[in-house]
Amino acid sequence: MLEASQWFTEQWTADGSAFSLKIKQKLHEEQSDFQFLEIYETEGFGNLMVIDGCVMLTSRDNFFYHEMMSHPALFTHPDPKKVWIIGGGDCGTLKEVLKHPGVEEVVQIDIDERVTRLAERYFPELCASNDDPRAQLKFIDGIKWVKDAAPDSVDLIIVDSTDPVGPAEGLFSEAFYRDCYNCLTANGMVIQQSESALYHLRLLGEMRGAMSAAGFGDLQTLFFPQCVYPSGWWSATIAGKAELSTFREQDAANKVFDTVYYNSDIHKASLAQPEFFKKAMKTQ
Amino acid sequence: MLEASQWFTEQWTADGSAFSLKIKQKLHEEQSDFQFLEIYETEGFGNLMVIDGCVMLTSRDNFFYHEMMSHPALFTHPDPKKVWIIGGGDCGTLKEVLKHPGVEEVVQIDIDERVTRLAERYFPELCASNDDPRAQLKFIDGIKWVKDAAPDSVDLIIVDSTDPVGPAEGLFSEAFYRDCYNCLTANGMVIQQSESALYHLRLLGEMRGAMSAAGFGDLQTLFFPQCVYPSGWWSATIAGKAELSTFREQDAANKVFDTVYYNSDIHKASLAQPEFFKKAMKTQ
């Protein structure tokens, strides 16, 4: 048994499983206007951020998620200049996006400023690029931001949200995807975290269905490890207005920045669809 | 906190993390001549086999491991006819190997007969092919079996073992790999589970080093999800006497049997090396 005083545990009730991290101490907790935020120092994973009881990220393994939420989409778009990040308050995705020299403007829109303030304090390495002149941080409702945006406003929208409950629920709806579609440029695309294919296959299918219904002509689901998320195996889905069949493989192979997980082979590999996933998506 | 009476928990001490499965009931436990064996019925993962406190497999997600321990190596070898499985007492790997019509003989050598007897009872789906006339089940020491074998005895050796402690420790040594090398045919190869690149990178590097030192000229490490194993992200390493640069992609694409995870795209994808892994293996 794990002593409650020594371990942070997240139960994944529907699947009867749980993941725990051994903690040295709780560094912070607060109820923000939107969510309950906790920060722990762990034994083996560096610092840990928890929102409403769910593991958001750790110092040790957030690179999988942040790299896969940014570089595949950025190297799939022919020339991404303007990027919005909806959610992403920990600034880890922002940091990765800003590694692309061609990107001229990134707006991060997270409803909860407290997430960013805590990230600055407890995950400073993720916030290292926040002062980049190309970056803007806004603490407003991302759903409304997208709804109110003018057509042709943005090349890539990265939906780096919590799970589809609470404040993030609207980010998984056809209405939201339609608003995204309307403000994207002709080659524009959305990438959104799409949960675990092992635990949340139905949700993943519904999300893809809503993206298609909103007008996106081509979808790609990417798979990657993410130790601290349910099942340890995560996904993201790119929805493109135009065809997504290739990515700028040479540019990815010759990328001018460091990564921990991502490279052009990993990009290609992430697109391989497991047999059961292919079958499930076909029968929808 | 997870009630000890309702959850089976495996702690991964070195990394300060733990994984738990909610249990309905304990179905069986025994001390065999070699190990402490437990079987549970879980809420969300079907049946669970535990050896010496470590999760071995569940009904729900063993397909990742068993498919990736068999099909990639079998489709990499030009014409595998004779296969040995060292360990693998649950018979899940055996079942996958026997799906290949070209395989003429499979010998499974697990030191602990009780593992197989429990698998027959609690994981009958994995043992469905045990009566195949091409299959032989031996309950003897696999290390000695390989040591005593004549040259040119076997095309593929699958080392489907527990972690490198206890009875499986010798299976991760240069001496064992040298014995494998000596009894393999000219195009022969070994595949062995090689733990988590996130948690056990040093071990993985040492294992690859031992394989090279034993004479294997080419190595491939494959990556795949495995929810119930430490970090949820597992690997296997193929060591080839000959070059491993390609696999029989057309044969894999036209495979005559069903899989849940594996297909030719997944095979290719599993070979992509994460950036940090490439760097770590280069500096050895």
JSON list of N, CA and C in Angstrom, two decimals, chain A residues 8 34 37 39 54 68 77 83 107 127 129 135 154 156 158 168 173 175 183 217 237 247 259:
[
{"chain": "A", "resi": 8, "resn": "PHE", "atom": "N", "xyz": [1.52, 10.95, -4.36]},
{"chain": "A", "resi": 8, "resn": "PHE", "atom": "CA", "xyz": [0.37, 11.52, -5.06]},
{"chain": "A", "resi": 8, "resn": "PHE", "atom": "C", "xyz": [-0.16, 10.45, -6.01]},
{"chain": "A", "resi": 34, "resn": "PHE", "atom": "N", "xyz": [-10.71, 29.13, -11.47]},
{"chain": "A", "resi": 34, "resn": "PHE", "atom": "CA", "xyz": [-11.19, 28.11, -12.40]},
{"chain": "A", "resi": 34, "resn": "PHE", "atom": "C", "xyz": [-10.94, 26.68, -11.94]},
{"chain": "A", "resi": 37, "resn": "LEU", "atom": "N", "xyz": [-5.29, 23.97, -8.00]},
{"chain": "A", "resi": 37, "resn": "LEU", "atom": "CA", "xyz": [-3.93, 23.78, -8.50]},
{"chain": "A", "resi": 37, "resn": "LEU", "atom": "C", "xyz": [-3.02, 23.29, -7.38]},
{"chain": "A", "resi": 39, "resn": "ILE", "atom": "N", "xyz": [1.14, 21.89, -6.58]},
{"chain": "A", "resi": 39, "resn": "ILE", "atom": "CA", "xyz": [2.52, 21.64, -7.04]},
{"chain": "A", "resi": 39, "resn": "ILE", "atom": "C", "xyz": [3.22, 20.78, -5.98]},
{"chain": "A", "resi": 54, "resn": "CYS", "atom": "N", "xyz": [-5.81, 15.91, -11.40]},
{"chain": "A", "resi": 54, "resn": "CYS", "atom": "CA", "xyz": [-5.19, 15.20, -12.54]},
{"chain": "A", "resi": 54, "resn": "CYS", "atom": "C", "xyz": [-3.77, 15.70, -12.77]},
{"chain": "A", "resi": 68, "resn": "MET", "atom": "N", "xyz": [5.59, 16.83, -29.01]},
{"chain": "A", "resi": 68, "resn": "MET", "atom": "CA", "xyz": [4.66, 16.22, -29.97]},
{"chain": "A", "resi": 68, "resn": "MET", "atom": "C", "xyz": [3.43, 17.09, -30.22]},
{"chain": "A", "resi": 77, "resn": "HIS", "atom": "N", "xyz": [2.59, 21.91, -41.62]},
{"chain": "A", "resi": 77, "resn": "HIS", "atom": "CA", "xyz": [2.16, 23.14, -42.28]},
{"chain": "A", "resi": 77, "resn": "HIS", "atom": "C", "xyz": [3.29, 23.61, -43.21]},
{"chain": "A", "resi": 83, "resn": "VAL", "atom": "N", "xyz": [0.72, 31.45, -34.90]},
{"chain": "A", "resi": 83, "resn": "VAL", "atom": "CA", "xyz": [0.29, 30.27, -34.13]},
{"chain": "A", "resi": 83, "resn": "VAL", "atom": "C", "xyz": [-0.46, 30.74, -32.90]},
{"chain": "A", "resi": 107, "resn": "VAL", "atom": "N", "xyz": [0.44, 33.47, -29.99]},
{"chain": "A", "resi": 107, "resn": "VAL", "atom": "CA", "xyz": [-0.42, 33.95, -28.92]},
{"chain": "A", "resi": 107, "resn": "VAL", "atom": "C", "xyz": [-0.85, 32.76, -28.08]},
{"chain": "A", "resi": 127, "resn": "CYS", "atom": "N", "xyz": [9.33, 28.20, -19.08]},
{"chain": "A", "resi": 127, "resn": "CYS", "atom": "CA", "xyz": [8.96, 29.61, -19.30]},
{"chain": "A", "resi": 127, "resn": "CYS", "atom": "C", "xyz": [10.14, 30.43, -19.82]},
{"chain": "A", "resi": 129, "resn": "SER", "atom": "N", "xyz": [11.28, 31.06, -22.59]},
{"chain": "A", "resi": 129, "resn": "SER", "atom": "CA", "xyz": [11.13, 31.86, -23.81]},
{"chain": "A", "resi": 129, "resn": "SER", "atom": "C", "xyz": [9.96, 32.82, -23.72]},
{"chain": "A", "resi": 135, "resn": "ALA", "atom": "N", "xyz": [6.17, 36.36, -28.74]},
{"chain": "A", "resi": 135, "resn": "ALA", "atom": "CA", "xyz": [5.17, 35.70, -27.88]},
{"chain": "A", "resi": 135, "resn": "ALA", "atom": "C", "xyz": [4.26, 36.71, -27.19]},
{"chain": "A", "resi": 154, "resn": "VAL", "atom": "N", "xyz": [-4.92, 33.03, -38.64]},
{"chain": "A", "resi": 154, "resn": "VAL", "atom": "CA", "xyz": [-3.91, 32.19, -37.99]},
{"chain": "A", "resi": 154, "resn": "VAL", "atom": "C", "xyz": [-3.62, 30.95, -38.84]},
{"chain": "A", "resi": 156, "resn": "LEU", "atom": "N", "xyz": [-1.93, 28.07, -37.49]},
{"chain": "A", "resi": 156, "resn": "LEU", "atom": "CA", "xyz": [-1.98, 26.83, -36.69]},
{"chain": "A", "resi": 156, "resn": "LEU", "atom": "C", "xyz": [-2.57, 27.15, -35.32]},
{"chain": "A", "resi": 158, "resn": "ILE", "atom": "N", "xyz": [-3.05, 25.35, -31.73]},
{"chain": "A", "resi": 158, "resn": "ILE", "atom": "CA", "xyz": [-2.67, 24.21, -30.89]},
{"chain": "A", "resi": 158, "resn": "ILE", "atom": "C", "xyz": [-3.59, 24.21, -29.67]},
{"chain": "A", "resi": 168, "resn": "ALA", "atom": "N", "xyz": [-12.42, 22.92, -19.98]},
{"chain": "A", "resi": 168, "resn": "ALA", "atom": "CA", "xyz": [-11.94, 22.52, -21.30]},
{"chain": "A", "resi": 168, "resn": "ALA", "atom": "C", "xyz": [-13.02, 21.80, -22.13]},
{"chain": "A", "resi": 173, "resn": "SER", "atom": "N", "xyz": [-15.70, 20.30, -28.94]},
{"chain": "A", "resi": 173, "resn": "SER", "atom": "CA", "xyz": [-17.01, 20.31, -29.61]},
{"chain": "A", "resi": 173, "resn": "SER", "atom": "C", "xyz": [-16.92, 20.72, -31.07]},
{"chain": "A", "resi": 175, "resn": "ALA", "atom": "N", "xyz": [-18.76, 22.83, -32.55]},
{"chain": "A", "resi": 175, "resn": "ALA", "atom": "CA", "xyz": [-18.90, 24.29, -32.65]},
{"chain": "A", "resi": 175, "resn": "ALA", "atom": "C", "xyz": [-17.53, 24.97, -32.53]},
{"chain": "A", "resi": 183, "resn": "CYS", "atom": "N", "xyz": [-11.36, 30.77, -38.75]},
{"chain": "A", "resi": 183, "resn": "CYS", "atom": "CA", "xyz": [-10.31, 31.79, -38.60]},
{"chain": "A", "resi": 183, "resn": "CYS", "atom": "C", "xyz": [-8.94, 31.32, -39.09]},
{"chain": "A", "resi": 217, "resn": "GLY", "atom": "N", "xyz": [-10.85, 18.60, -43.80]},
{"chain": "A", "resi": 217, "resn": "GLY", "atom": "CA", "xyz": [-10.86, 17.58, -44.83]},
{"chain": "A", "resi": 217, "resn": "GLY", "atom": "C", "xyz": [-9.93, 16.42, -44.56]},
{"chain": "A", "resi": 237, "resn": "THR", "atom": "N", "xyz": [-4.27, 14.88, -32.30]},
{"chain": "A", "resi": 237, "resn": "THR", "atom": "CA", "xyz": [-4.87, 14.77, -33.62]},
{"chain": "A", "resi": 237, "resn": "THR", "atom": "C", "xyz": [-4.76, 16.10, -34.34]},
{"chain": "A", "resi": 247, "resn": "PHE", "atom": "N", "xyz": [4.85, 15.73, -44.64]},
{"chain": "A", "resi": 247, "resn": "PHE", "atom": "CA", "xyz": [5.36, 16.82, -43.82]},
{"chain": "A", "resi": 247, "resn": "PHE", "atom": "C", "xyz": [6.71, 17.23, -44.38]},
{"chain": "A", "resi": 259, "resn": "THR", "atom": "N", "xyz": [15.90, 18.84, -29.41]},
{"chain": "A", "resi": 259, "resn": "THR", "atom": "CA", "xyz": [14.71, 18.21, -28.84]},
{"chain": "A", "resi": 259, "resn": "THR", "atom": "C", "xyz": [15.20, 17.02, -28.02]}
]
